[in-house]
C-alpha positions as a Python dict, from the first residue, in 0.01 Angstrom:
ca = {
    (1, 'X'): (0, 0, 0),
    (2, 'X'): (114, 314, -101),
    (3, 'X'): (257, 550, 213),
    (4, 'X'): (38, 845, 287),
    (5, 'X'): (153, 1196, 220),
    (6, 'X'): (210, 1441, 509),
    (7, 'X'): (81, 1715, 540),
    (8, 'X'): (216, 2062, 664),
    (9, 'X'): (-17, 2311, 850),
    (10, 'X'): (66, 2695, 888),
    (11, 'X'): (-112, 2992, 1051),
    (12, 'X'): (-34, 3307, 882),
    (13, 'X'): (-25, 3570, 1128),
    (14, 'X'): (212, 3638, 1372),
    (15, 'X'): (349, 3291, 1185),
    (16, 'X'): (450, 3332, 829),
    (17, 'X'): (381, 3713, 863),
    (18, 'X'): (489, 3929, 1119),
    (19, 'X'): (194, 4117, 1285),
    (20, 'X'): (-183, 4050, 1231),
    (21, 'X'): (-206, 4057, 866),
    (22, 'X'): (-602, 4205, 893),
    (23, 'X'): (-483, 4451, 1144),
    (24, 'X'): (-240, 4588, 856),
    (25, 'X'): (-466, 4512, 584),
    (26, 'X'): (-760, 4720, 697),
    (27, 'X'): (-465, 5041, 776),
    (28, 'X'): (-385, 4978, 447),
    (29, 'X'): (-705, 5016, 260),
    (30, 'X'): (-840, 5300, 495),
    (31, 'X'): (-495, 5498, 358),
    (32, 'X'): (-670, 5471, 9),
    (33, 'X'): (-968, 5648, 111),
    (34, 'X'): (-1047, 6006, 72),
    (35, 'X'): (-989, 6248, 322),
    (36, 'X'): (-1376, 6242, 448),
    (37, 'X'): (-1368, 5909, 485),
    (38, 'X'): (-1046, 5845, 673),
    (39, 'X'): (-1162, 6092, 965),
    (40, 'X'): (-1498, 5861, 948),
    (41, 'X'): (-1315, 5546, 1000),
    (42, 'X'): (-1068, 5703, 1298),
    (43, 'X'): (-1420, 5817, 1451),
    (44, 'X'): (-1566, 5491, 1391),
    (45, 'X'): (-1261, 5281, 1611),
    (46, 'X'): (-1318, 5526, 1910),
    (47, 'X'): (-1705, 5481, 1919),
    (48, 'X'): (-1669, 5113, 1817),
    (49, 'X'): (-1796, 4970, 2130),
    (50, 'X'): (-1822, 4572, 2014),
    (51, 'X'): (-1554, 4409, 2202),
    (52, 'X'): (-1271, 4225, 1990),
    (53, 'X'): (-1421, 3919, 2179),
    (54, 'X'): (-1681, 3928, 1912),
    (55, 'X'): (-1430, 3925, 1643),
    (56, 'X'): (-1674, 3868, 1346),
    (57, 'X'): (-1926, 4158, 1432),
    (58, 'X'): (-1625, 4403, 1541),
    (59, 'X'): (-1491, 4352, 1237),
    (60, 'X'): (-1752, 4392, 1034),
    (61, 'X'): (-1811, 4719, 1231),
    (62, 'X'): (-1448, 4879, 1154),
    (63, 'X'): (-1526, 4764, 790),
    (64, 'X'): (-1826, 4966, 753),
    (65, 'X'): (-1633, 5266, 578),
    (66, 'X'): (-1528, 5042, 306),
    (67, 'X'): (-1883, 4968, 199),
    (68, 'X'): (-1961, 4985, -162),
    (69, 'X'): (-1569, 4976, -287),
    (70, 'X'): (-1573, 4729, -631),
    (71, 'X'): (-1410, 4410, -567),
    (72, 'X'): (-1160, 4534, -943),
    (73, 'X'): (-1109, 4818, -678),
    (74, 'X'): (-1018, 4633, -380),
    (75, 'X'): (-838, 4327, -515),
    (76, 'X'): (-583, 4591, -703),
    (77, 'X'): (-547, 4750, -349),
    (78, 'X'): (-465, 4419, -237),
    (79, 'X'): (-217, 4334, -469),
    (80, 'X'): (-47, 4634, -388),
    (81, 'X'): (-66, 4539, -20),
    (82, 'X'): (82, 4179, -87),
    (83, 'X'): (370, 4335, -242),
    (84, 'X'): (416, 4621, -50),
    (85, 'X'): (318, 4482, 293),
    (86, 'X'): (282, 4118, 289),
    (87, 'X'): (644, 4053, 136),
    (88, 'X'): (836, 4277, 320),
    (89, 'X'): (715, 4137, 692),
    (90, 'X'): (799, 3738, 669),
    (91, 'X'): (956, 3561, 931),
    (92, 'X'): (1282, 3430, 709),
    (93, 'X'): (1291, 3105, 952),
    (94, 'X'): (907, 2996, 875),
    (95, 'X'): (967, 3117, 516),
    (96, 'X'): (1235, 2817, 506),
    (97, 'X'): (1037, 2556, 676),
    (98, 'X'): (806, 2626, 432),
    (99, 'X'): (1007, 2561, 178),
    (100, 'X'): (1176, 2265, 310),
    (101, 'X'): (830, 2096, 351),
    (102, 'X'): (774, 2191, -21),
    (103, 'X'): (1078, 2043, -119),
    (104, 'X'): (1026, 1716, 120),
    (105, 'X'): (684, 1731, -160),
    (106, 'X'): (463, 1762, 169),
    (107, 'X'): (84, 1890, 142),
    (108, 'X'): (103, 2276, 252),
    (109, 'X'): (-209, 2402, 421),
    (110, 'X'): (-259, 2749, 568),
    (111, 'X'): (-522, 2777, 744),
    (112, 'X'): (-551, 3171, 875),
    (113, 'X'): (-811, 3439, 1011),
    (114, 'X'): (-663, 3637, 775),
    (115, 'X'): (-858, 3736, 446),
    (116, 'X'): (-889, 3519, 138),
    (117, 'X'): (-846, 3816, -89),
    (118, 'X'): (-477, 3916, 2),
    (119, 'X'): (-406, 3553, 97),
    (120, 'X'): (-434, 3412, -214),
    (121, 'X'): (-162, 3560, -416),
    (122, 'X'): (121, 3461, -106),
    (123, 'X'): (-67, 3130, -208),
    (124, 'X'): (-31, 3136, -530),
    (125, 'X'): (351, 3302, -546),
    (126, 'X'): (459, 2938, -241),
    (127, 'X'): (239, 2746, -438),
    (128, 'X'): (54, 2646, -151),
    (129, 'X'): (-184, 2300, -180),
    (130, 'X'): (-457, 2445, -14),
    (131, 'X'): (-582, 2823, 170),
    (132, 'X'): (-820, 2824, 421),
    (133, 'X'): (-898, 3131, 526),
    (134, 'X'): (-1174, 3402, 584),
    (135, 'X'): (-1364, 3510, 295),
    (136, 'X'): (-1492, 3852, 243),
    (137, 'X'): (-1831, 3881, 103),
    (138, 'X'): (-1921, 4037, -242),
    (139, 'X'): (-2261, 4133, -446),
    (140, 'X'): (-2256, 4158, -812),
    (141, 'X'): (-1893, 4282, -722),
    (142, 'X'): (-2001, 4561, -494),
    (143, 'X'): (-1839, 4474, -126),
    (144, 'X'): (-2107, 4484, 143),
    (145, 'X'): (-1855, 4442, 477),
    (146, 'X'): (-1947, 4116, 566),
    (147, 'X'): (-1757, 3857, 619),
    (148, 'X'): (-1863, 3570, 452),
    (149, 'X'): (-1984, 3251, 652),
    (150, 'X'): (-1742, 3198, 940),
    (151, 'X'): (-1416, 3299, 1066),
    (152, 'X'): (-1163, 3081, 999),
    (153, 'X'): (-1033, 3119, 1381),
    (154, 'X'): (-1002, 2846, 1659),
    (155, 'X'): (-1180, 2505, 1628),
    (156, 'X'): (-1372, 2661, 1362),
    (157, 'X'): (-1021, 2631, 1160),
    (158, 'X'): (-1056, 2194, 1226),
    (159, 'X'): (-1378, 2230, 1087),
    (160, 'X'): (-1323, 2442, 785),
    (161, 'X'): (-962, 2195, 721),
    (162, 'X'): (-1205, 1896, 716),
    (163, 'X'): (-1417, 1994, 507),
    (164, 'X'): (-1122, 2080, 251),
    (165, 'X'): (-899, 1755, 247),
    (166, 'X'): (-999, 1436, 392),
    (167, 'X'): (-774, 1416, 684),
    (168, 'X'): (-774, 999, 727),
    (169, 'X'): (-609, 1035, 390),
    (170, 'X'): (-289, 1200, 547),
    (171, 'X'): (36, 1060, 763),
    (172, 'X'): (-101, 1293, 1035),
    (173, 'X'): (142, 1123, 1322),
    (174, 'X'): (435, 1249, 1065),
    (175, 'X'): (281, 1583, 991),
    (176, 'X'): (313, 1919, 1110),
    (177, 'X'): (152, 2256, 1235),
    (178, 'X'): (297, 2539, 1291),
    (179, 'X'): (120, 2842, 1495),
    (180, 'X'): (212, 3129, 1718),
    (181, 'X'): (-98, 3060, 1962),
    (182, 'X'): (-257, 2875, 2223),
    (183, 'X'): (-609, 2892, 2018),
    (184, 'X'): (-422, 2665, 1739),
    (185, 'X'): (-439, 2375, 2016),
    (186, 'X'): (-739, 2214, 1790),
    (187, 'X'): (-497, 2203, 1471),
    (188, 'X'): (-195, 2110, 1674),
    (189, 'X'): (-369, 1802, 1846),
    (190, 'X'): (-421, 1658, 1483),
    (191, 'X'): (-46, 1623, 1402),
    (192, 'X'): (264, 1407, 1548),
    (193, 'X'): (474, 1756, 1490),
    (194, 'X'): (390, 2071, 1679),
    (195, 'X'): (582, 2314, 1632),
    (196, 'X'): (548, 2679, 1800),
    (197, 'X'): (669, 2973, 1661),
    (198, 'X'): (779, 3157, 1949),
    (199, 'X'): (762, 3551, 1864),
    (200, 'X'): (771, 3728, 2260),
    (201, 'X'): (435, 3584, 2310),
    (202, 'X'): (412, 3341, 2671),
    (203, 'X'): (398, 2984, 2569),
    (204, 'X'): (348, 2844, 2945),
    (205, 'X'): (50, 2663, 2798),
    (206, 'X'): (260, 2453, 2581),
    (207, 'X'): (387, 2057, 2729),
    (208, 'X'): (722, 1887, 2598),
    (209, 'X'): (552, 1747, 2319),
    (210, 'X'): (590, 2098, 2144),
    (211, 'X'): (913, 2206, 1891),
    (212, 'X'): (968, 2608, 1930),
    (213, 'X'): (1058, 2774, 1629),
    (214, 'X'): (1193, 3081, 1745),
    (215, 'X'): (1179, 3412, 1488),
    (216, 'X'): (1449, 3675, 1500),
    (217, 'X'): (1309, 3955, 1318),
    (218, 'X'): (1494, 3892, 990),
    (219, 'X'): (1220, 3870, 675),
    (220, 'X'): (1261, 3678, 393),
}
């Protein structure tokens, strides 16, 4: 019987990249705004009063100002961000276990909060296997600031990674995930490898059966 592949997991933020990628992403696009606009959005964080407990609705709530944007519109802005943004904050060491795993011909899965429409070209430019991510909604390519189904956060990540690939196809006692945080526990209970990537953050939750990866601040 033929062995079965293994598969490599990675979070994205504070992971791959350095910093909350939807953090910088929504900076990014509220710099492209006009001037009007901008002063909305800076009003609309200090009278924001969902807490970031409720991730999906206080998002959805800082994302307001963008309402209306065309997606042509926003997925050039997010080009620009990739290249701009995205490329010039990667942890070099993740960067390389990436691309080990790549050249070992493991299956690469992210699986991120962050946002499928800047996600998907540092998917495309790795050649990743498979993103899992957050999706932004669109109507007849007019964005409405929604978020589309689910967050792709916590145990919600499992679900949406099952629904993708059919895990009892995969060596998952040889595989490995690789996360900054403690709400990754779900994804790293799947795999034989867990590895943390240790960025200033406290890791007391973590046992001896965790690797740490830790990131020096040089980008790929």
């Amino acid at each position: 019987m033929k062995n079965k592949p293994i598969l490599a997991i990675f979070d994205f933020c504070d992971t791959i990249f350095d910093g909350q990628s939807v953090t910088f992403f929504l900076n990014f696009l509220e710099s492209k705004l006009p001037l009007y606009k901008r002063i909305y959005a800076k009003v609309m964080k200090k009278i924001n009063k969902i807490p970031p407990s409720n991730s999906k609705e206080y998002k959805e709530n800082l994302m307001q100002v963008f309402y209306g944007i065309e997606e042509e519109t926003i997925n050039k802005y997010c080009s620009e961000f990739y290249s701009k943004v995205i490329l010039n904050r990667l942890h070099k060491c993740v960067i390389e276990a990436l691309l080990y795993h790549k050249k070992e011909r493991h299956i690469i899965a992210i699986v991120s909060g962050g946002f499928d429409i800047y996600l998907k070209y540092f998917a495309r430019d790795y050649g990743i296997d498979y993103l899992i991510c957050t999706k932004l909604e669109f109507k007849s390519g007019i964005f409405v600031s929604k978020i589309l189904g689910d967050e792709c956060l916590g145990n919600g990540k499992l679900e949406l990674l099952s629904k993708n690939l059919n895990l009892s196809d995969y060596d998952l006692l040889n595989s490995f995930c690789y996360s900054d945080s403690r709400s990754d526990l779900p994804l790293f209970s799947l795999v034989g490898n867990k590895v943390i990537v240790k960025n200033n953050q406290d890791i007391s939750w973590a046992n001896d059966s965790f690797q740490i990866l830790e990131v020096d601040r040089k980008y790929a």
